[in-house]
PDB file of C-alpha atoms in Angstrom:
ATOM      1  CA  MET A 310     -12.943 -34.957 -10.452  1.00 46.00           C
ATOM      2  CA  PRO A 311      -9.995 -37.007  -9.175  1.00 49.00           C
ATOM      3  CA  SER A 312     -10.112 -40.203  -7.215  1.00 47.00           C
ATOM      4  CA  SER A 313      -9.754 -39.769  -3.456  1.00 47.00           C
ATOM      5  CA  GLN A 314      -8.225 -43.205  -2.767  1.00 45.00           C
ATOM      6  CA  PRO A 315      -4.487 -42.856  -2.081  1.00 43.00           C
ATOM      7  CA  ALA A 316      -2.262 -45.859  -1.558  1.00 51.00           C
ATOM      8  CA  ARG A 317      -1.688 -44.748   2.037  1.00 60.00           C
ATOM      9  CA  GLU A 318      -3.659 -42.460   4.285  1.00 59.00           C
ATOM     10  CA  PRO A 319      -2.173 -38.999   4.910  1.00 62.00           C
ATOM     11  CA  GLN A 320      -0.585 -38.492   8.315  1.00 69.00           C
ATOM     12  CA  VAL A 321      -1.526 -35.296  10.134  1.00 72.00           C
ATOM     13  CA  ARG A 322      -0.360 -33.830  13.428  1.00 83.00           C
ATOM     14  CA  THR A 323      -2.436 -30.910  14.777  1.00 89.00           C
ATOM     15  CA  VAL A 324      -1.373 -28.100  17.121  1.00 88.00           C
ATOM     16  CA  HIS A 325      -3.912 -25.527  18.380  1.00 90.00           C
ATOM     17  CA  LEU A 326      -2.735 -22.020  19.328  1.00 88.00           C
ATOM     18  CA  PRO A 327      -4.648 -18.749  19.811  1.00 88.00           C
ATOM     19  CA  GLY A 328      -6.001 -17.745  16.406  1.00 89.00           C
ATOM     20  CA  PHE A 329      -4.277 -20.611  14.579  1.00 92.00           C
ATOM     21  CA  VAL A 330      -4.544 -24.327  13.960  1.00 93.00           C
ATOM     22  CA  PHE A 331      -1.287 -25.846  12.665  1.00 92.00           C
ATOM     23  CA  ARG A 332      -1.537 -29.106  10.738  1.00 90.00           C
ATOM     24  CA  LEU A 333       1.719 -30.852   9.898  1.00 87.00           C
ATOM     25  CA  GLY A 334       0.822 -33.319   7.186  1.00 85.00           C
ATOM     26  CA  GLU A 335       2.465 -35.933   5.002  1.00 87.00           C
ATOM     27  CA  HIS A 336       0.700 -37.155   1.843  1.00 88.00           C
ATOM     28  CA  PRO A 337       1.857 -40.233  -0.069  1.00 89.00           C
ATOM     29  CA  ALA A 338       3.179 -39.969  -3.604  1.00 88.00           C
ATOM     30  CA  GLY A 339       0.460 -40.113  -6.242  1.00 89.00           C
ATOM     31  CA  ALA A 340      -2.358 -39.326  -3.816  1.00 89.00           C
ATOM     32  CA  SER A 341      -5.064 -36.753  -4.464  1.00 89.00           C
ATOM     33  CA  LEU A 342      -7.554 -34.752  -2.457  1.00 88.00           C
ATOM     34  CA  PRO A 343     -11.024 -34.375  -3.999  1.00 91.00           C
ATOM     35  CA  ARG A 344     -12.758 -31.034  -4.396  1.00 91.00           C
ATOM     36  CA  HIS A 345     -13.082 -29.345  -1.031  1.00 91.00           C
ATOM     37  CA  HIS A 346     -12.930 -26.015   0.767  1.00 92.00           C
ATOM     38  CA  HIS A 347     -11.894 -24.771   4.194  1.00 93.00           C
ATOM     39  CA  ASP A 348     -14.090 -22.862   6.621  1.00 93.00           C
ATOM     40  CA  ASP A 349     -11.189 -20.572   7.548  1.00 93.00           C
ATOM     41  CA  PRO A 350      -8.465 -18.917   5.455  1.00 93.00           C
ATOM     42  CA  THR A 351      -5.476 -21.242   5.157  1.00 93.00           C
ATOM     43  CA  VAL A 352      -1.778 -20.771   4.550  1.00 92.00           C
ATOM     44  CA  CYS A 353       0.007 -23.807   3.111  1.00 91.00           C
ATOM     45  CA  CYS A 354       3.799 -24.226   3.291  1.00 89.00           C
ATOM     46  CA  VAL A 355       5.446 -26.990   1.228  1.00 88.00           C
ATOM     47  CA  TYR A 356       8.631 -28.489   2.692  1.00 85.00           C
ATOM     48  CA  ARG A 357       9.323 -31.501   0.501  1.00 85.00           C
ATOM     49  CA  GLY A 358       7.719 -33.292  -2.415  1.00 86.00           C
ATOM     50  CA  GLY A 359       5.096 -31.115  -4.059  1.00 87.00           C
ATOM     51  CA  PHE A 360       1.667 -31.089  -5.651  1.00 89.00           C
ATOM     52  CA  THR A 361      -0.506 -29.435  -8.273  1.00 91.00           C
ATOM     53  CA  GLU A 362      -3.456 -27.406  -7.072  1.00 91.00           C
ATOM     54  CA  TYR A 363      -6.518 -26.846  -9.258  1.00 92.00           C
ATOM     55  CA  VAL A 364      -8.716 -23.846  -8.482  1.00 89.00           C
ATOM     56  CA  ALA A 365     -10.980 -21.581 -10.546  1.00 82.00           C
ATOM     57  CA  GLY A 366     -10.054 -23.377 -13.766  1.00 81.00           C
ATOM     58  CA  GLU A 367      -6.312 -22.903 -13.229  1.00 83.00           C
ATOM     59  CA  ALA A 368      -3.503 -25.267 -12.230  1.00 85.00           C
ATOM     60  CA  ALA A 369      -0.685 -24.083  -9.941  1.00 85.00           C
ATOM     61  CA  GLU A 370       2.496 -26.060  -9.296  1.00 86.00           C
ATOM     62  CA  CYS A 371       3.542 -26.114  -5.630  1.00 87.00           C
ATOM     63  CA  PRO A 372       7.170 -27.307  -5.249  1.00 85.00           C
ATOM     64  CA  PRO A 373       9.162 -27.095  -1.988  1.00 83.00           C
ATOM     65  CA  GLY A 374       9.421 -23.495  -0.821  1.00 81.00           C
ATOM     66  CA  THR A 375       5.907 -22.633  -1.970  1.00 85.00           C
ATOM     67  CA  LEU A 376       3.603 -20.543   0.177  1.00 86.00           C
ATOM     68  CA  LYS A 377      -0.031 -20.311  -0.819  1.00 88.00           C
ATOM     69  CA  LEU A 378      -2.915 -18.545   0.840  1.00 91.00           C
ATOM     70  CA  MET A 379      -6.462 -19.770   0.197  1.00 92.00           C
ATOM     71  CA  PRO A 380      -9.473 -17.699   1.317  1.00 92.00           C
ATOM     72  CA  ALA A 381     -12.268 -19.372   3.273  1.00 92.00           C
ATOM     73  CA  GLY A 382     -14.814 -21.172   1.108  1.00 92.00           C
ATOM     74  CA  GLU A 383     -12.665 -21.364  -2.069  1.00 91.00           C
ATOM     75  CA  THR A 384     -13.209 -24.748  -3.752  1.00 93.00           C
ATOM     76  CA  HIS A 385     -10.068 -26.527  -4.969  1.00 92.00           C
ATOM     77  CA  TRP A 386      -8.472 -29.950  -5.313  1.00 91.00           C
ATOM     78  CA  ASN A 387      -4.915 -31.288  -5.177  1.00 91.00           C
ATOM     79  CA  ARG A 388      -2.847 -33.987  -6.866  1.00 91.00           C
ATOM     80  CA  PHE A 389       0.437 -34.968  -5.240  1.00 91.00           C
ATOM     81  CA  GLY A 390       3.615 -35.700  -7.162  1.00 86.00           C
ATOM     82  CA  THR A 391       5.963 -38.654  -7.422  1.00 86.00           C
ATOM     83  CA  ARG A 392       7.464 -38.126  -3.949  1.00 84.00           C
ATOM     84  CA  ASP A 393       5.808 -38.166  -0.551  1.00 87.00           C
ATOM     85  CA  THR A 394       4.878 -34.584   0.243  1.00 89.00           C
ATOM     86  CA  ARG A 395       5.327 -32.943   3.611  1.00 88.00           C
ATOM     87  CA  GLY A 396       3.905 -29.562   4.457  1.00 88.00           C
ATOM     88  CA  LEU A 397       2.222 -27.340   6.988  1.00 90.00           C
ATOM     89  CA  ARG A 398      -1.319 -25.984   6.756  1.00 92.00           C
ATOM     90  CA  ILE A 399      -2.222 -23.074   9.010  1.00 93.00           C
ATOM     91  CA  ASP A 400      -5.924 -22.348   9.551  1.00 94.00           C
ATOM     92  CA  VAL A 401      -6.308 -18.693  10.555  1.00 94.00           C
ATOM     93  CA  ASP A 402      -9.129 -17.295  12.686  1.00 93.00           C
ATOM     94  CA  ARG A 403     -10.002 -13.983  10.993  1.00 89.00           C
ATOM     95  CA  GLU A 404     -11.571 -12.675  14.189  1.00 90.00           C
ATOM     96  CA  ARG A 405      -8.166 -12.486  15.832  1.00 89.00           C
ATOM     97  CA  PHE A 406      -7.285  -9.804  13.273  1.00 89.00           C
ATOM     98  CA  ALA A 407     -10.540  -7.843  13.412  1.00 86.00           C
ATOM     99  CA  GLU A 408      -8.589  -4.650  14.230  1.00 87.00           C
ATOM    100  CA  VAL A 409      -5.830  -5.245  11.669  1.00 87.00           C
ATOM    101  CA  PRO A 410      -7.256  -4.261   8.247  1.00 88.00           C
ATOM    102  CA  ALA A 411      -4.098  -5.196   6.287  1.00 86.00           C
ATOM    103  CA  ILE A 412      -4.181  -8.776   7.603  1.00 89.00           C
ATOM    104  CA  ARG A 413      -7.973  -9.083   7.171  1.00 89.00           C
ATOM    105  CA  ARG A 414      -7.601  -7.937   3.575  1.00 89.00           C
ATOM    106  CA  VAL A 415      -4.847 -10.401   2.682  1.00 88.00           C
ATOM    107  CA  LEU A 416      -6.792 -13.298   4.233  1.00 91.00           C
ATOM    108  CA  ASP A 417      -9.525 -12.670   1.649  1.00 90.00           C
ATOM    109  CA  GLU A 418      -7.087 -12.972  -1.289  1.00 89.00           C
ATOM    110  CA  ARG A 419      -5.680 -15.980  -3.080  1.00 87.00           C
ATOM    111  CA  ARG A 420      -1.877 -15.771  -3.164  1.00 85.00           C
ATOM    112  CA  HIS A 421       0.846 -18.090  -4.429  1.00 82.00           C
ATOM    113  CA  ILE A 422       4.472 -17.248  -3.682  1.00 79.00           C
ATOM    114  CA  THR A 423       7.657 -19.240  -4.277  1.00 73.00           C
ATOM    115  CA  GLY A 424      11.066 -18.349  -2.879  1.00 64.00           C
ATOM    116  CA  ALA A 425      10.008 -15.339  -0.817  1.00 65.00           C
ATOM    117  CA  ARG A 426      11.232 -14.528   2.683  1.00 74.00           C
ATOM    118  CA  GLY A 427       8.034 -16.148   3.918  1.00 78.00           C
ATOM    119  CA  ALA A 428       9.461 -19.534   2.948  1.00 79.00           C
ATOM    120  CA  GLU A 429      12.285 -18.972   5.437  1.00 82.00           C
ATOM    121  CA  LEU A 430       9.743 -18.197   8.178  1.00 85.00           C
ATOM    122  CA  ALA A 431       7.828 -21.342   7.233  1.00 84.00           C
ATOM    123  CA  ARG A 432      10.970 -23.471   7.539  1.00 84.00           C
ATOM    124  CA  ARG A 433      11.583 -22.069  11.013  1.00 86.00           C
ATOM    125  CA  MET A 434       7.981 -22.878  11.985  1.00 87.00           C
ATOM    126  CA  MET A 435       8.499 -26.513  11.034  1.00 85.00           C
ATOM    127  CA  VAL A 436      11.513 -26.717  13.334  1.00 85.00           C
ATOM    128  CA  GLU A 437       9.695 -25.091  16.260  1.00 87.00           C
ATOM    129  CA  LEU A 438       6.612 -27.289  15.893  1.00 85.00           C
ATOM    130  CA  THR A 439       8.755 -30.430  15.965  1.00 83.00           C
ATOM    131  CA  ALA A 440      11.181 -29.268  18.673  1.00 80.00           C
ATOM    132  CA  GLY A 441       9.395 -31.213  21.413  1.00 79.00           C
ATOM    133  CA  ASP A 442       9.681 -28.519  24.096  1.00 82.00           C
ATOM    134  CA  THR A 443       7.164 -26.103  25.607  1.00 85.00           C
ATOM    135  CA  ALA A 444       8.747 -23.063  23.954  1.00 87.00           C
ATOM    136  CA  GLY A 445       8.314 -24.428  20.423  1.00 87.00           C
ATOM    137  CA  PRO A 446       4.583 -23.678  20.010  1.00 87.00           C
ATOM    138  CA  VAL A 447       5.040 -20.164  21.387  1.00 89.00           C
ATOM    139  CA  ALA A 448       7.824 -19.533  18.883  1.00 90.00           C
ATOM    140  CA  ALA A 449       5.677 -20.991  16.077  1.00 90.00           C
ATOM    141  CA  GLU A 450       2.827 -18.633  16.950  1.00 91.00           C
ATOM    142  CA  GLY A 451       5.168 -15.648  16.729  1.00 92.00           C
ATOM    143  CA  LEU A 452       6.494 -16.849  13.373  1.00 91.00           C
ATOM    144  CA  ALA A 453       2.932 -17.285  12.077  1.00 91.00           C
ATOM    145  CA  LEU A 454       2.160 -13.667  12.971  1.00 91.00           C
ATOM    146  CA  GLU A 455       5.349 -12.575  11.226  1.00 89.00           C
ATOM    147  CA  LEU A 456       4.419 -14.666   8.176  1.00 88.00           C
ATOM    148  CA  LEU A 457       0.999 -13.008   7.870  1.00 89.00           C
ATOM    149  CA  ALA A 458       2.647  -9.595   8.113  1.00 86.00           C
ATOM    150  CA  GLU A 459       5.073 -10.619   5.369  1.00 82.00           C
ATOM    151  CA  LEU A 460       2.216 -11.800   3.131  1.00 82.00           C
ATOM    152  CA  ALA A 461       0.413  -8.505   3.722  1.00 82.00           C
ATOM    153  CA  ARG A 462       3.501  -6.591   2.524  1.00 76.00           C
ATOM    154  CA  VAL A 463       3.914  -8.599  -0.672  1.00 68.00           C
ATOM    155  CA  GLU A 464       2.089  -7.049  -3.586  1.00 55.00           C
ATOM    156  CA  THR A 465      -0.306  -9.307  -5.453  1.00 50.00           C
ATOM    157  CA  PRO A 466       1.611 -10.462  -8.550  1.00 46.00           C
ATOM    158  CA  ARG A 467       0.403  -8.907 -11.786  1.00 45.00           C
ATOM    159  CA  PRO A 468      -0.093 -11.086 -14.880  1.00 42.00           C
ATOM    160  CA  GLU A 469       2.263  -8.916 -16.880  1.00 43.00           C
ATOM    161  CA  ARG A 470       5.813  -8.456 -15.639  1.00 52.00           C
ATOM    162  CA  SER A 471       6.447  -4.921 -16.862  1.00 59.00           C
ATOM    163  CA  GLY A 472       9.967  -4.106 -17.905  1.00 72.00           C
ATOM    164  CA  PRO A 473      12.409  -4.636 -20.751  1.00 88.00           C
ATOM    165  CA  ALA A 474      13.189  -8.032 -22.241  1.00 90.00           C
ATOM    166  CA  TRP A 475      16.778  -7.848 -20.952  1.00 93.00           C
ATOM    167  CA  LEU A 476      15.450  -7.862 -17.389  1.00 92.00           C
ATOM    168  CA  ASP A 477      13.602 -11.130 -18.069  1.00 91.00           C
ATOM    169  CA  ARG A 478      16.855 -12.502 -19.493  1.00 93.00           C
ATOM    170  CA  ALA A 479      18.730 -11.394 -16.367  1.00 93.00           C
ATOM    171  CA  GLU A 480      16.280 -13.243 -14.129  1.00 91.00           C
ATOM    172  CA  ALA A 481      16.622 -16.359 -16.282  1.00 92.00           C
ATOM    173  CA  LEU A 482      20.420 -16.188 -15.986  1.00 93.00           C
ATOM    174  CA  VAL A 483      20.206 -15.885 -12.193  1.00 92.00           C
ATOM    175  CA  ARG A 484      18.013 -18.974 -11.996  1.00 90.00           C
ATOM    176  CA  GLU A 485      20.132 -20.944 -14.457  1.00 91.00           C
ATOM    177  CA  ARG A 486      23.510 -20.152 -12.882  1.00 91.00           C
ATOM    178  CA  PHE A 487      22.957 -19.390  -9.192  1.00 91.00           C
ATOM    179  CA  ARG A 488      25.141 -22.389  -8.298  1.00 90.00           C
ATOM    180  CA  THR A 489      28.157 -21.141 -10.292  1.00 88.00           C
ATOM    181  CA  GLY A 490      28.845 -17.794  -8.626  1.00 80.00           C
ATOM    182  CA  ILE A 491      27.773 -15.592 -11.538  1.00 86.00           C
ATOM    183  CA  SER A 492      28.375 -11.900 -10.785  1.00 89.00           C
ATOM    184  CA  LEU A 493      26.357  -8.752 -11.389  1.00 91.00           C
ATOM    185  CA  GLY A 494      28.953  -7.608 -13.951  1.00 91.00           C
ATOM    186  CA  GLU A 495      28.769 -10.874 -15.893  1.00 93.00           C
ATOM    187  CA  ILE A 496      24.976 -10.731 -16.069  1.00 94.00           C
ATOM    188  CA  ALA A 497      25.069  -7.074 -17.126  1.00 93.00           C
ATOM    189  CA  ARG A 498      27.499  -7.882 -19.967  1.00 93.00           C
ATOM    190  CA  GLU A 499      25.354 -10.766 -21.197  1.00 93.00           C
ATOM    191  CA  VAL A 500      22.136  -8.722 -21.262  1.00 93.00           C
ATOM    192  CA  GLY A 501      23.856  -5.617 -22.667  1.00 94.00           C
ATOM    193  CA  VAL A 502      23.311  -2.980 -19.981  1.00 92.00           C
ATOM    194  CA  ALA A 503      25.440  -1.207 -17.385  1.00 93.00           C
ATOM    195  CA  PRO A 504      25.721  -2.930 -13.979  1.00 92.00           C
ATOM    196  CA  THR A 505      24.167   0.071 -12.205  1.00 92.00           C
ATOM    197  CA  VAL A 506      21.168   0.000 -14.551  1.00 93.00           C
ATOM    198  CA  LEU A 507      20.721  -3.749 -14.002  1.00 93.00           C
ATOM    199  CA  ALA A 508      21.055  -3.502 -10.224  1.00 92.00           C
ATOM    200  CA  ARG A 509      18.486  -0.709  -9.968  1.00 91.00           C
ATOM    201  CA  ALA A 510      15.934  -2.329 -12.304  1.00 91.00           C
ATOM    202  CA  TYR A 511      16.310  -5.800 -10.756  1.00 91.00           C
ATOM    203  CA  ARG A 512      15.794  -4.544  -7.221  1.00 87.00           C
ATOM    204  CA  ARG A 513      12.768  -2.516  -8.281  1.00 86.00           C
ATOM    205  CA  ARG A 514      11.135  -5.579  -9.847  1.00 84.00           C
ATOM    206  CA  ALA A 515      12.222  -8.363  -7.471  1.00 80.00           C
ATOM    207  CA  GLY A 516      12.350  -6.438  -4.189  1.00 78.00           C
ATOM    208  CA  CYS A 517      15.867  -7.714  -3.508  1.00 84.00           C
ATOM    209  CA  THR A 518      19.361  -7.524  -4.957  1.00 89.00           C
ATOM    210  CA  ILE A 519      20.757 -10.130  -7.339  1.00 91.00           C
ATOM    211  CA  GLY A 520      23.105 -11.310  -4.587  1.00 90.00           C
ATOM    212  CA  GLU A 521      20.185 -11.793  -2.190  1.00 88.00           C
ATOM    213  CA  ARG A 522      18.257 -13.729  -4.845  1.00 88.00           C
ATOM    214  CA  ILE A 523      21.232 -16.017  -5.461  1.00 91.00           C
ATOM    215  CA  ARG A 524      21.606 -16.760  -1.747  1.00 89.00           C
ATOM    216  CA  ARG A 525      17.896 -17.569  -1.448  1.00 86.00           C
ATOM    217  CA  LEU A 526      17.964 -19.871  -4.454  1.00 88.00           C
ATOM    218  CA  ARG A 527      20.982 -21.694  -3.014  1.00 90.00           C
ATOM    219  CA  VAL A 528      19.284 -22.142   0.352  1.00 88.00           C
ATOM    220  CA  GLU A 529      16.090 -23.390  -1.337  1.00 84.00           C
ATOM    221  CA  GLN A 530      18.081 -25.891  -3.386  1.00 87.00           C
ATOM    222  CA  ALA A 531      19.915 -27.111  -0.287  1.00 89.00           C
ATOM    223  CA  ALA A 532      16.683 -27.344   1.752  1.00 86.00           C
ATOM    224  CA  ARG A 533      15.142 -29.587  -0.914  1.00 83.00           C
ATOM    225  CA  GLU A 534      18.166 -31.883  -0.934  1.00 87.00           C
ATOM    226  CA  LEU A 535      18.261 -32.036   2.857  1.00 86.00           C
ATOM    227  CA  ALA A 536      14.625 -33.123   2.853  1.00 81.00           C
ATOM    228  CA  GLU A 537      14.788 -35.606   0.005  1.00 81.00           C
ATOM    229  CA  THR A 538      18.261 -37.179   0.069  1.00 85.00           C
ATOM    230  CA  GLU A 539      20.796 -38.702   2.450  1.00 88.00           C
ATOM    231  CA  GLU A 540      23.705 -36.806   0.872  1.00 91.00           C
ATOM    232  CA  PRO A 541      26.347 -35.417   3.272  1.00 92.00           C
ATOM    233  CA  LEU A 542      26.093 -31.712   4.113  1.00 93.00           C
ATOM    234  CA  SER A 543      29.435 -31.023   2.454  1.00 93.00           C
ATOM    235  CA  GLU A 544      28.236 -32.361  -0.912  1.00 93.00           C
ATOM    236  CA  ILE A 545      24.907 -30.541  -0.701  1.00 92.00           C
ATOM    237  CA  ALA A 546      26.766 -27.318   0.102  1.00 92.00           C
ATOM    238  CA  LEU A 547      29.067 -27.558  -2.912  1.00 92.00           C
ATOM    239  CA  ARG A 548      26.284 -28.587  -5.283  1.00 92.00           C
ATOM    240  CA  ALA A 549      24.159 -25.590  -4.245  1.00 91.00           C
ATOM    241  CA  GLY A 550      27.038 -23.194  -4.883  1.00 91.00           C
ATOM    242  CA  PHE A 551      28.475 -22.522  -1.432  1.00 92.00           C
ATOM    243  CA  TYR A 552      32.242 -22.304  -0.872  1.00 88.00           C
ATOM    244  CA  ASP A 553      32.257 -25.061   1.729  1.00 90.00           C
ATOM    245  CA  GLN A 554      30.169 -26.622   4.474  1.00 91.00           C
ATOM    246  CA  SER A 555      30.982 -23.874   6.986  1.00 92.00           C
ATOM    247  CA  HIS A 556      29.865 -21.136   4.605  1.00 91.00           C
ATOM    248  CA  PHE A 557      26.713 -23.123   3.824  1.00 91.00           C
ATOM    249  CA  SER A 558      25.860 -23.644   7.487  1.00 91.00           C
ATOM    250  CA  ASN A 559      26.341 -19.978   8.347  1.00 91.00           C
ATOM    251  CA  VAL A 560      24.141 -18.716   5.495  1.00 90.00           C
ATOM    252  CA  PHE A 561      21.484 -21.383   6.068  1.00 88.00           C
ATOM    253  CA  ARG A 562      21.283 -20.636   9.797  1.00 85.00           C
ATOM    254  CA  ARG A 563      21.103 -16.883   9.159  1.00 85.00           C
ATOM    255  CA  MET A 564      18.264 -17.225   6.638  1.00 83.00           C
ATOM    256  CA  VAL A 565      16.294 -20.133   8.100  1.00 80.00           C
ATOM    257  CA  GLY A 566      17.065 -19.672  11.796  1.00 76.00           C
ATOM    258  CA  VAL A 567      18.373 -23.207  12.394  1.00 78.00           C
ATOM    259  CA  SER A 568      21.297 -25.337  11.242  1.00 87.00           C
ATOM    260  CA  PRO A 569      21.010 -27.544   8.142  1.00 89.00           C
ATOM    261  CA  ALA A 570      21.133 -30.643  10.356  1.00 88.00           C
ATOM    262  CA  ALA A 571      18.254 -29.366  12.527  1.00 83.00           C
ATOM    263  CA  TRP A 572      16.230 -28.569   9.411  1.00 83.00           C
ATOM    264  CA  ARG A 573      16.826 -32.063   7.990  1.00 84.00           C
ATOM    265  CA  THR A 574      15.688 -33.638  11.266  1.00 82.00           C
ATOM    266  CA  ALA A 575      12.567 -31.480  11.469  1.00 76.00           C
ATOM    267  CA  VAL A 576      11.394 -31.935   7.902  1.00 73.00           C
ATOM    268  CA  ARG A 577      11.729 -35.696   8.193  1.00 68.00           C
TER     269      ARG A 577
END
């Protein structure tokens, strides 16, 4: 069992809304949380930094962009990485969803998702909770409801990723080269299949097109740099693979709901 003595105490800001308790927290680098459980189901959203979570004999890495859902009563512990970690924990009152079987069911499951649309909703929640106006909490509540609906729609990942080896190679190429503007045709040539075959198989497995995956990976990369560096927006945009700062800002706002500058302010 890990030590529970961090160099600095975690900072937590709590917001209560009907059916939800939002906890914006910041944990110092190298800290750990001893074995514990929560009385309610919790959704955790990681904005910067990251940690490793240990539960049921398994270790799960939680980098920025991670969403994880932990059922009530599930014992786990956490070790934080080499950077200060900022995130949002949402405690969910199951009774609010007594008449919504799909939500009740998902709240009883352990889920771990990285890079899904839910991460975009989580980024918008951070902005609303730190906006400092009376409309922010109302907006955050609506986003939390939308996030639970999104989690309910996502199938529980299966241990085996059925499909041909070339599809695994295609996914690896997307993740390796999303910054360089790699095209569907180029990927198809490298894995040895027709573009139409690749497009159909990729969408069936990933639930999105290759172009959508590339845009999400670019936004995730940019969001991490906005949170963890002082680099100008123009340099972050080019490094993530966008044409220029204007293109970056438009895509980021469309996917996250706020401008890159507003996101940087909120996450800090």
